[in-house]
PDB file of C-alpha atoms in Angstrom:
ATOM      1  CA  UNK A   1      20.594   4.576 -39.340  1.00  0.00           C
ATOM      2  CA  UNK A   2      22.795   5.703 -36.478  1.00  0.00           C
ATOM      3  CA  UNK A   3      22.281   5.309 -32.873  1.00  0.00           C
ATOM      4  CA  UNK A   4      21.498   8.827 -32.369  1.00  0.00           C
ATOM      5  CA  UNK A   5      18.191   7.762 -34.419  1.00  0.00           C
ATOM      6  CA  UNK A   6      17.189   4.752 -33.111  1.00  0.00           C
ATOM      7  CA  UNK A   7      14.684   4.382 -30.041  1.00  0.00           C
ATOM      8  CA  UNK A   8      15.221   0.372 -30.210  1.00  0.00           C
ATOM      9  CA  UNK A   9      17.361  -1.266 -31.282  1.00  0.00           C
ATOM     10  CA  UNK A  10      17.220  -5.648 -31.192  1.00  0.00           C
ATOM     11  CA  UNK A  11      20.046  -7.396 -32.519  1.00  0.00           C
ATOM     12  CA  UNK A  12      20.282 -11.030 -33.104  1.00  0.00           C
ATOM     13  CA  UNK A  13      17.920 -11.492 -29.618  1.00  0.00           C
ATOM     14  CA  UNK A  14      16.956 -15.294 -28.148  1.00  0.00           C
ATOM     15  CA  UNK A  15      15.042 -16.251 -25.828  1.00  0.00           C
ATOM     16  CA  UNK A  16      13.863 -19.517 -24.734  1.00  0.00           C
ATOM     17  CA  UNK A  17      11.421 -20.985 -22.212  1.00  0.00           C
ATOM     18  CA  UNK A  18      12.374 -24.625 -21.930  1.00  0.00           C
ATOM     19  CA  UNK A  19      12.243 -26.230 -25.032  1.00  0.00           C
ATOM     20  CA  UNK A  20      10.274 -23.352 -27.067  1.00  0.00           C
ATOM     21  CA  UNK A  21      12.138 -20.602 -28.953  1.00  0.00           C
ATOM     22  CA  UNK A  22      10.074 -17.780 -28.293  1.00  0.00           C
ATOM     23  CA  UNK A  23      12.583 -15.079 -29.797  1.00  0.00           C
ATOM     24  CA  UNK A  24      14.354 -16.995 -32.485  1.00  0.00           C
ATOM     25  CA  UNK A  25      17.484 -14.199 -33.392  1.00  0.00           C
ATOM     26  CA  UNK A  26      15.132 -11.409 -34.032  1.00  0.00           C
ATOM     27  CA  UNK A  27      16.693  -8.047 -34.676  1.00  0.00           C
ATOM     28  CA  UNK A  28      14.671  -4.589 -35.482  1.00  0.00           C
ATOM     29  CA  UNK A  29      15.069  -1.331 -35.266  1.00  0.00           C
ATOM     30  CA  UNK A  30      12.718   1.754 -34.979  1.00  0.00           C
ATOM     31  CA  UNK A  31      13.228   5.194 -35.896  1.00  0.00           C
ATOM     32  CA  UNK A  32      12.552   7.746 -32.813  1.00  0.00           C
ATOM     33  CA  UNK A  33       9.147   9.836 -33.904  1.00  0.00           C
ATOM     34  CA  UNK A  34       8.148   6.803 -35.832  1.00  0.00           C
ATOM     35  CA  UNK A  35       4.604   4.751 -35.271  1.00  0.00           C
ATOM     36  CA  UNK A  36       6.260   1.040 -35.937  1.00  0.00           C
ATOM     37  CA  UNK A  37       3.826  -1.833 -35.971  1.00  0.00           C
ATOM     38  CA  UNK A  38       5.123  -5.239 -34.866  1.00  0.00           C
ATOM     39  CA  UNK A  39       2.300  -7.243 -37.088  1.00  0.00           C
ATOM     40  CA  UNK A  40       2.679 -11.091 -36.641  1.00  0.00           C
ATOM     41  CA  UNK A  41      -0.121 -14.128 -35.176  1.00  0.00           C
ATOM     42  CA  UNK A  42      -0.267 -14.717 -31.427  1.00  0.00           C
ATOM     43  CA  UNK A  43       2.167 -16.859 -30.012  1.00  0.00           C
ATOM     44  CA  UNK A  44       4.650 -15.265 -32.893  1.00  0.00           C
ATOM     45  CA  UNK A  45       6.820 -13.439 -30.390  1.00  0.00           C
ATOM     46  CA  UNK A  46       5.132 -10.059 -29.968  1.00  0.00           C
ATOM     47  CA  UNK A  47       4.468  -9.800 -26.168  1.00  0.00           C
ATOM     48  CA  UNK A  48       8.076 -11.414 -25.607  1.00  0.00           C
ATOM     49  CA  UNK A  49       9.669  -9.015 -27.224  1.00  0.00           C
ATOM     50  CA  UNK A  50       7.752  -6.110 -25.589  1.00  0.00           C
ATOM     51  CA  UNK A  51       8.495  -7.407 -21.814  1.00  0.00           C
ATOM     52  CA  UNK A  52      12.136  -7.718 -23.219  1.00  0.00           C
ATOM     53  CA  UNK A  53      12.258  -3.580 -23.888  1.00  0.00           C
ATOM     54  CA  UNK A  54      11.046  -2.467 -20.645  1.00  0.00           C
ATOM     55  CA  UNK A  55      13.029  -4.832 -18.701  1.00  0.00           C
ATOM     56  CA  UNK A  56      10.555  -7.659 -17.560  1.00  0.00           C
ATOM     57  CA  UNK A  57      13.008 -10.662 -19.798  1.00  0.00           C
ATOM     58  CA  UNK A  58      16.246 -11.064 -20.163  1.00  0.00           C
ATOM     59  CA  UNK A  59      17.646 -12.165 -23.296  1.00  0.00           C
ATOM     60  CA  UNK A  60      19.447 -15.273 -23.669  1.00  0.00           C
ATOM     61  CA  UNK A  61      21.472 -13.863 -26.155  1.00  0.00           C
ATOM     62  CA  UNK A  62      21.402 -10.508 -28.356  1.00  0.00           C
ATOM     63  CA  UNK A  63      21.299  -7.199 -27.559  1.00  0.00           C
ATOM     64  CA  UNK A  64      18.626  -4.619 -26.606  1.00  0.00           C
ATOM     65  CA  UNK A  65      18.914  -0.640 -26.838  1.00  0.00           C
ATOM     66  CA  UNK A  66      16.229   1.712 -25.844  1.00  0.00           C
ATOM     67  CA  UNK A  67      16.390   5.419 -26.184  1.00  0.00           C
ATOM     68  CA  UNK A  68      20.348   4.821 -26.177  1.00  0.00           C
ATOM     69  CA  UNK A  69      20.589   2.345 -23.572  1.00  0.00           C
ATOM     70  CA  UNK A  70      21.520  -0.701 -22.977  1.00  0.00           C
ATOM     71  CA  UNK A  71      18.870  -2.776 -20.968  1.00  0.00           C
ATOM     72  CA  UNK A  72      18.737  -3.223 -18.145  1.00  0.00           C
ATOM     73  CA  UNK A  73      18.534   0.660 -17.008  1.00  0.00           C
ATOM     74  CA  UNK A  74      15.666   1.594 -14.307  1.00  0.00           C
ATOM     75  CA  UNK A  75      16.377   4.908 -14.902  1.00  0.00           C
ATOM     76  CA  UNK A  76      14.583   4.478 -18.729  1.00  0.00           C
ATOM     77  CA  UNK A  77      11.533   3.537 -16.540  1.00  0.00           C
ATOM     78  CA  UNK A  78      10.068   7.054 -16.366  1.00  0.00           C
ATOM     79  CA  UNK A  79      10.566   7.463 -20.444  1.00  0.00           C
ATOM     80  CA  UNK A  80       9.032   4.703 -20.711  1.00  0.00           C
ATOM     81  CA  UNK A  81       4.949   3.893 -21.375  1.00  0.00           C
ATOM     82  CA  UNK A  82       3.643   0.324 -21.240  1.00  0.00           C
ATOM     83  CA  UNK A  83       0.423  -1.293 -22.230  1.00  0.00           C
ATOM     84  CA  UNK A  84       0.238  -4.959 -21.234  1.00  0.00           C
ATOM     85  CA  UNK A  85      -2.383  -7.055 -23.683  1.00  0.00           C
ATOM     86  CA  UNK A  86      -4.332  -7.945 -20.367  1.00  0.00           C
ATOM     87  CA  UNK A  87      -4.941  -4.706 -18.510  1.00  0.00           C
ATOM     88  CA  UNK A  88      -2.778  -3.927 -15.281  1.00  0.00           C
ATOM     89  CA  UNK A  89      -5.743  -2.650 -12.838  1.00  0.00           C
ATOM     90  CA  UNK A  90      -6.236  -2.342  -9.559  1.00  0.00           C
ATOM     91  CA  UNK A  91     -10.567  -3.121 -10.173  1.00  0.00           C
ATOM     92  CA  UNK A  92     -11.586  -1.961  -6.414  1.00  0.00           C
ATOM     93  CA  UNK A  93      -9.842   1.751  -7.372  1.00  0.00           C
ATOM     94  CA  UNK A  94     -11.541   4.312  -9.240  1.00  0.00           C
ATOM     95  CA  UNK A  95     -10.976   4.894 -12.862  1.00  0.00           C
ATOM     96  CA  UNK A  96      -9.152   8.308 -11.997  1.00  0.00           C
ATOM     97  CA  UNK A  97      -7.698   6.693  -8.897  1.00  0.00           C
ATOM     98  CA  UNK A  98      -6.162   3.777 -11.370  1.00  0.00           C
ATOM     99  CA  UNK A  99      -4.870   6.932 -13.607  1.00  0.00           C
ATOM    100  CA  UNK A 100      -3.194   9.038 -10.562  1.00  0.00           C
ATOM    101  CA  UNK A 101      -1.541   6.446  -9.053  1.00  0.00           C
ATOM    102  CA  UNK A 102       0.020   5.095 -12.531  1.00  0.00           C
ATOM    103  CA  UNK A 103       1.071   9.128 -12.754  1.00  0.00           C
ATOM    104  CA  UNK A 104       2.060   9.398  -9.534  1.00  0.00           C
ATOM    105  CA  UNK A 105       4.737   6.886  -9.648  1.00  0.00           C
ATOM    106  CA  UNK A 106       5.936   8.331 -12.217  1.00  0.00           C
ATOM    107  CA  UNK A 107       6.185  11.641 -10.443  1.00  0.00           C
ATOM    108  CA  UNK A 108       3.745  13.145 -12.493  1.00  0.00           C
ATOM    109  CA  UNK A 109       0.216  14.961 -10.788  1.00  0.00           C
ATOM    110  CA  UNK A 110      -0.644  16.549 -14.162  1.00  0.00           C
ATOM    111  CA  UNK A 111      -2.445  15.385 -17.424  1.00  0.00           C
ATOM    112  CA  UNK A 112      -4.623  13.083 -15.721  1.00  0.00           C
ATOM    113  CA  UNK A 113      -8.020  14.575 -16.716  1.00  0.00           C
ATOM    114  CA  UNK A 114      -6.342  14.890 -20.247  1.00  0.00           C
ATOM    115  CA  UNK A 115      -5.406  11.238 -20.638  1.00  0.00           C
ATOM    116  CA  UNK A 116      -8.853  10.120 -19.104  1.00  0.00           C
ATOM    117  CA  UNK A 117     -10.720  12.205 -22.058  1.00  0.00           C
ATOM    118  CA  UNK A 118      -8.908  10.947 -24.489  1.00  0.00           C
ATOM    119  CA  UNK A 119      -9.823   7.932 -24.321  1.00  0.00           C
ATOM    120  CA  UNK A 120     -13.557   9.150 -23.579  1.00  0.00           C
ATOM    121  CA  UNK A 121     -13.542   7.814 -19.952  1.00  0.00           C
ATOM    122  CA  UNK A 122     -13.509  11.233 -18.078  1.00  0.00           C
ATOM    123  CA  UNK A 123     -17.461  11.115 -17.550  1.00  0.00           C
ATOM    124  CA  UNK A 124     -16.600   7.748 -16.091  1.00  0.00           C
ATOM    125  CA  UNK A 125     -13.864   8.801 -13.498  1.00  0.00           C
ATOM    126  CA  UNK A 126     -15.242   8.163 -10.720  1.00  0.00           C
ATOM    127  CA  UNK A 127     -16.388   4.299 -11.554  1.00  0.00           C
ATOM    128  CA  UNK A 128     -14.731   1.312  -9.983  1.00  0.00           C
ATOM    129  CA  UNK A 129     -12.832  -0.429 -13.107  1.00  0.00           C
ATOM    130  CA  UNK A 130     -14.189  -3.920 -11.662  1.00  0.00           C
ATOM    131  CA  UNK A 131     -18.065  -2.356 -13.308  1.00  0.00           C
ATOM    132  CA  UNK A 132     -16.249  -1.852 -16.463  1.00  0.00           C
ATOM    133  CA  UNK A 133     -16.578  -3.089 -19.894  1.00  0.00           C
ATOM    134  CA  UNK A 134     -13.887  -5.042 -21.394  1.00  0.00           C
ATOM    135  CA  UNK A 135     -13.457  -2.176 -24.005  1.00  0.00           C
ATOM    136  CA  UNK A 136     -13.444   0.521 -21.288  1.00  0.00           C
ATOM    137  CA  UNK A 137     -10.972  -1.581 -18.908  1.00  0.00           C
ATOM    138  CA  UNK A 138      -8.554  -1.161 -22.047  1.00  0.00           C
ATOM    139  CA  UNK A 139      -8.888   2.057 -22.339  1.00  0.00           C
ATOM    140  CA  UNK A 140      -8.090   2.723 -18.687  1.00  0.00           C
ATOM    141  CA  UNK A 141      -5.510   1.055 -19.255  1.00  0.00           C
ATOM    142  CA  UNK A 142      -4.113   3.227 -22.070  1.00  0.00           C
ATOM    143  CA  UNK A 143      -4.268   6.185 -19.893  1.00  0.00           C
ATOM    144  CA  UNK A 144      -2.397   4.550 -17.597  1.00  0.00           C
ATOM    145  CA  UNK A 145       0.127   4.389 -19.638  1.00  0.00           C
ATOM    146  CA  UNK A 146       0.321   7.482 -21.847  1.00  0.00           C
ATOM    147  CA  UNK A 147      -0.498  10.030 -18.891  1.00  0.00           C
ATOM    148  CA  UNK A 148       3.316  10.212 -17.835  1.00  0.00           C
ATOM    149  CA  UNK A 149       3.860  11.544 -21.334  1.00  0.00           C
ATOM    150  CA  UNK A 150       6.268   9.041 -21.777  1.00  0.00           C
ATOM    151  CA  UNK A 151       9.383   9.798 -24.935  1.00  0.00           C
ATOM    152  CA  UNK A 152       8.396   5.987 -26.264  1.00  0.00           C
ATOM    153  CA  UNK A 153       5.107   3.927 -25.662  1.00  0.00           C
ATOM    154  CA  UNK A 154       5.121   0.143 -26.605  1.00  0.00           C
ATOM    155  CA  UNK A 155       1.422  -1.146 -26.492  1.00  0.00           C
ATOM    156  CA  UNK A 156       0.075  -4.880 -27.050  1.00  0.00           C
ATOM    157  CA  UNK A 157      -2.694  -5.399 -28.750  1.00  0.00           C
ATOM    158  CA  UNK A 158      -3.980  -1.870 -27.643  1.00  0.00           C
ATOM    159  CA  UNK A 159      -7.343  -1.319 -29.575  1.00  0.00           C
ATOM    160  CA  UNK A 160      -9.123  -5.103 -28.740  1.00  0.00           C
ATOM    161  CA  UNK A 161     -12.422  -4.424 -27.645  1.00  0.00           C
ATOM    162  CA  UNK A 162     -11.911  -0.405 -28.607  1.00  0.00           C
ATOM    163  CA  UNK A 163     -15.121   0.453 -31.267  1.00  0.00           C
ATOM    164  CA  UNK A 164     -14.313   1.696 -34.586  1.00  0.00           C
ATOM    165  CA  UNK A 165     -14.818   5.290 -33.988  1.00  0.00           C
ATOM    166  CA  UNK A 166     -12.495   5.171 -30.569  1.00  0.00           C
ATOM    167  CA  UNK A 167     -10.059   3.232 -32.780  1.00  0.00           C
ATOM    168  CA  UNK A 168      -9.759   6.044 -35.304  1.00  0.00           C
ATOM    169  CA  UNK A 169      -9.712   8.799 -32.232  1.00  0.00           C
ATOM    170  CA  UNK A 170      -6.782   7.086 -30.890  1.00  0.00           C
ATOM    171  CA  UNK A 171      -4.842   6.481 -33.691  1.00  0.00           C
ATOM    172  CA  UNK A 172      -5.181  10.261 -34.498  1.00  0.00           C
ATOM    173  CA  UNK A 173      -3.377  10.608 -31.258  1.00  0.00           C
ATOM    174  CA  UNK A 174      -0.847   8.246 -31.655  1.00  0.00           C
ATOM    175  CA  UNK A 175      -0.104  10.359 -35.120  1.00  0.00           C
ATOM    176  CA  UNK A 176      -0.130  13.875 -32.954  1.00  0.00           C
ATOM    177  CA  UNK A 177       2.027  11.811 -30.775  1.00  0.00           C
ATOM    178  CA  UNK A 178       4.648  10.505 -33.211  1.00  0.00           C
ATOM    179  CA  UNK A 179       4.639  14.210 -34.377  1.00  0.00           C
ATOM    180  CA  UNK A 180       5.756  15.533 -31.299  1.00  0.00           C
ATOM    181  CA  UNK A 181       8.591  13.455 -31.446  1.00  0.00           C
ATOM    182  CA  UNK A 182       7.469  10.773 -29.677  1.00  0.00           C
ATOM    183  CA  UNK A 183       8.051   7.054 -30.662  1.00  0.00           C
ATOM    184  CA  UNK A 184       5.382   4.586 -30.634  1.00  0.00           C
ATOM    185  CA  UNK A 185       5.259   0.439 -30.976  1.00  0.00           C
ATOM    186  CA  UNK A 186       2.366  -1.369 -31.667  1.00  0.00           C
ATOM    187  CA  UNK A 187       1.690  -5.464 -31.776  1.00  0.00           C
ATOM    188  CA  UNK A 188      -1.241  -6.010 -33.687  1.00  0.00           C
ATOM    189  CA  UNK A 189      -2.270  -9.521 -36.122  1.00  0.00           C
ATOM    190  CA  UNK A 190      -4.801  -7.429 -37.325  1.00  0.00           C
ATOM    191  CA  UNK A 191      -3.903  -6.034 -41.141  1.00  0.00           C
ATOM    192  CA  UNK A 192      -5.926  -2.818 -41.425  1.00  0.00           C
ATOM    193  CA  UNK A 193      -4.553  -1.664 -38.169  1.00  0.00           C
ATOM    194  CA  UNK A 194      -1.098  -2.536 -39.034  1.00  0.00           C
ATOM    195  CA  UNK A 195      -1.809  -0.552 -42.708  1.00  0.00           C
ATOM    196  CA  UNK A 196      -1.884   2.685 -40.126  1.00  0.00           C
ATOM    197  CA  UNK A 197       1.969   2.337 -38.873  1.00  0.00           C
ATOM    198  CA  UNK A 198       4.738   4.419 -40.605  1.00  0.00           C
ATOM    199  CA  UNK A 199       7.250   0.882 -40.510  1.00  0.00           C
ATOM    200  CA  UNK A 200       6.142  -2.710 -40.182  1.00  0.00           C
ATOM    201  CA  UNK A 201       8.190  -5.324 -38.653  1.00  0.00           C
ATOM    202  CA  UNK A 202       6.444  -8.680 -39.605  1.00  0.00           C
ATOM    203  CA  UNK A 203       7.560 -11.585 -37.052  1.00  0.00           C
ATOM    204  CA  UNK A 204       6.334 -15.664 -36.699  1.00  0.00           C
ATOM    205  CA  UNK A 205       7.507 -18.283 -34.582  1.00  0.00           C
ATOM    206  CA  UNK A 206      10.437 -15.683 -33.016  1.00  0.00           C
ATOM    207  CA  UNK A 207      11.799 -14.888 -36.421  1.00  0.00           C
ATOM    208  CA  UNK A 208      11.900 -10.891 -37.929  1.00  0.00           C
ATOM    209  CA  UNK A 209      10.872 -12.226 -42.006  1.00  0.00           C
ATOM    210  CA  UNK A 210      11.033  -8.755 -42.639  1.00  0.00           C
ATOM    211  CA  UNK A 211      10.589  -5.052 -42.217  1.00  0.00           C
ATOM    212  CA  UNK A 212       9.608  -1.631 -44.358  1.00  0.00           C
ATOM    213  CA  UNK A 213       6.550   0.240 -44.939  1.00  0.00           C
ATOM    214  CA  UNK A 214       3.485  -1.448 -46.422  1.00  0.00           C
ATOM    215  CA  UNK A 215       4.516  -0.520 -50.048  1.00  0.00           C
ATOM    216  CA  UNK A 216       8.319  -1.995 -49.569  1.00  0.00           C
ATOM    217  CA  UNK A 217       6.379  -5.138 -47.945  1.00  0.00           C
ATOM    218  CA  UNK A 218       3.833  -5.474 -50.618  1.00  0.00           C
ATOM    219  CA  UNK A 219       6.118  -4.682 -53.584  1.00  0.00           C
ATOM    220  CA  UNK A 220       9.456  -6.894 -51.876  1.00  0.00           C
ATOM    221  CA  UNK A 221       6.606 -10.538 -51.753  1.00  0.00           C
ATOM    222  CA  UNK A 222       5.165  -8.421 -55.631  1.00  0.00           C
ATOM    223  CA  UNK A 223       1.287  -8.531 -54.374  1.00  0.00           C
ATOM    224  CA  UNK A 224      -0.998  -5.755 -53.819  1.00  0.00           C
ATOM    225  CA  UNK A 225      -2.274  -6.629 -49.982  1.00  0.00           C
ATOM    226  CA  UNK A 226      -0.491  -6.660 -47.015  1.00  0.00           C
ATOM    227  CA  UNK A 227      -2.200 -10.003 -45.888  1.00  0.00           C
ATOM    228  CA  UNK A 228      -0.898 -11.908 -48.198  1.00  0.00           C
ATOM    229  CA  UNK A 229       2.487 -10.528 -48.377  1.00  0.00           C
ATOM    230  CA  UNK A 230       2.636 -11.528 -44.785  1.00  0.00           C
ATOM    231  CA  UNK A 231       1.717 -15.261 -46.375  1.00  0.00           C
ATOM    232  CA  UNK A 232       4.355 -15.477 -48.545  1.00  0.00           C
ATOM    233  CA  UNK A 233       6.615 -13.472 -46.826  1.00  0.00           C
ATOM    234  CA  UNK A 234       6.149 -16.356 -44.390  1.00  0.00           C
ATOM    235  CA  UNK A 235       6.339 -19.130 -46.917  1.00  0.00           C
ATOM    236  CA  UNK A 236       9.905 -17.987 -48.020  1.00  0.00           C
ATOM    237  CA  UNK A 237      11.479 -17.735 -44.158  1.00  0.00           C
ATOM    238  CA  UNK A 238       9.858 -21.530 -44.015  1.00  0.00           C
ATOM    239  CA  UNK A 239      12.155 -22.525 -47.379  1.00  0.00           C
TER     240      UNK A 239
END
């Protein structure tokens, strides 16, 4: 692939917090207009990584390109969408207060009612986020982060708490998203999920064991589930 079609691209990235390897050499890439699933166990690297593409870490070593750039670039802040795994709220605002503001600094005042009913929270605007479910608080929270309209959206661990039927909902969007040329990451340790994403990049303790769509995955370990060619996927990095 060349540059002009990646929107990340990791190579060879460390980072360490004391003692503990978090980001162990990984390296990925991800296709602009693509839905790529980063599918590994917590504490495997996910969030790490994540905080390292908008800026939040540093590397220790390695490179890290978004939409063309070399990090770190403020400027990539307003293509940017972010969905932390714990949701980034202010609980005494308003759900549609939370929403404008996150627009706002963005320099957006439009789409707000649109984000809000996507993720079936517009009949709930005007509720403080502290009286929220867990499951609603998260899907604040991914208005909050798609409402800029942002060219790529990295989300961790977006559906937890999210019912079935919402789940399917907004992974229809992400698709209509994706389609639109937009580029979309998603961590996830769940499998089904992950079986959604166009590209997989499997990681554990820092590492990248491997990436492809589900068929190159499951046909590369030679099983027919994705779960367990994560396994031995996992068993061969080990030696």
């Amino acid at each position: 692939m060349s540059a002009a079609d990646l929107a990340i691209d990791v190579a060879g990235v460390v980072k360490r917090f004391g003692s503990l390897a978090a980001l162990d050499g990984a390296s990925l890439q991800v296709r602009r207009g693509e839905v790529y699933g980063l599918l590994g166990p917590n504490g495997s690297g996910k969030t790490t990584l994540i905080r390292m593409l908008v800026g939040l870490l540093d590397p220790d070593a390695g490179t890290v390109q978004v939409l063309g750039r070399r990090l770190p670039d403020l400027d990539l802040l307003a293509r940017v969408g972010y969905m932390t795994q714990q949701a980034a709220l202010y609980p005494d605002l308003s759900v549609e207060e939370n929403v404008r503001f996150f627009a706002a600094i963005h320099g957006h005042q439009d789409g707000v009612r649109e984000a809000l009913e996507l993720v079936d929270l517009w009949d709930r605007r005007r509720s403080e986020v502290a009286t929220l479910s867990g499951g609603m608080r998260t899907r604040c929270s991914l208005a909050c982060s798609l409402v800029h309209e942002p060219d790529l959206l990295l989300l961790d661990e977006p559906t937890v708490g999210v019912d079935p039927q919402l789940r399917r909902q907004l992974w229809d969007r992400f698709r209509q998203m994706a389609a639109g040329g937009r580029t979309i990451l998603v961590s996830s340790h769940v499998m089904d999920e992950a079986e959604r994403c166009d590209r997989l990049g499997l990681i554990r303790s820092g590492r990248l064991l491997a990436e492809g769509t589900v068929a190159e995955l499951k046909a590369r370990a030679g099983v027919e589930r994705l779960e367990d060619a994560f396994l031995k996927l996992s068993e061969a990095a080990a030696g």
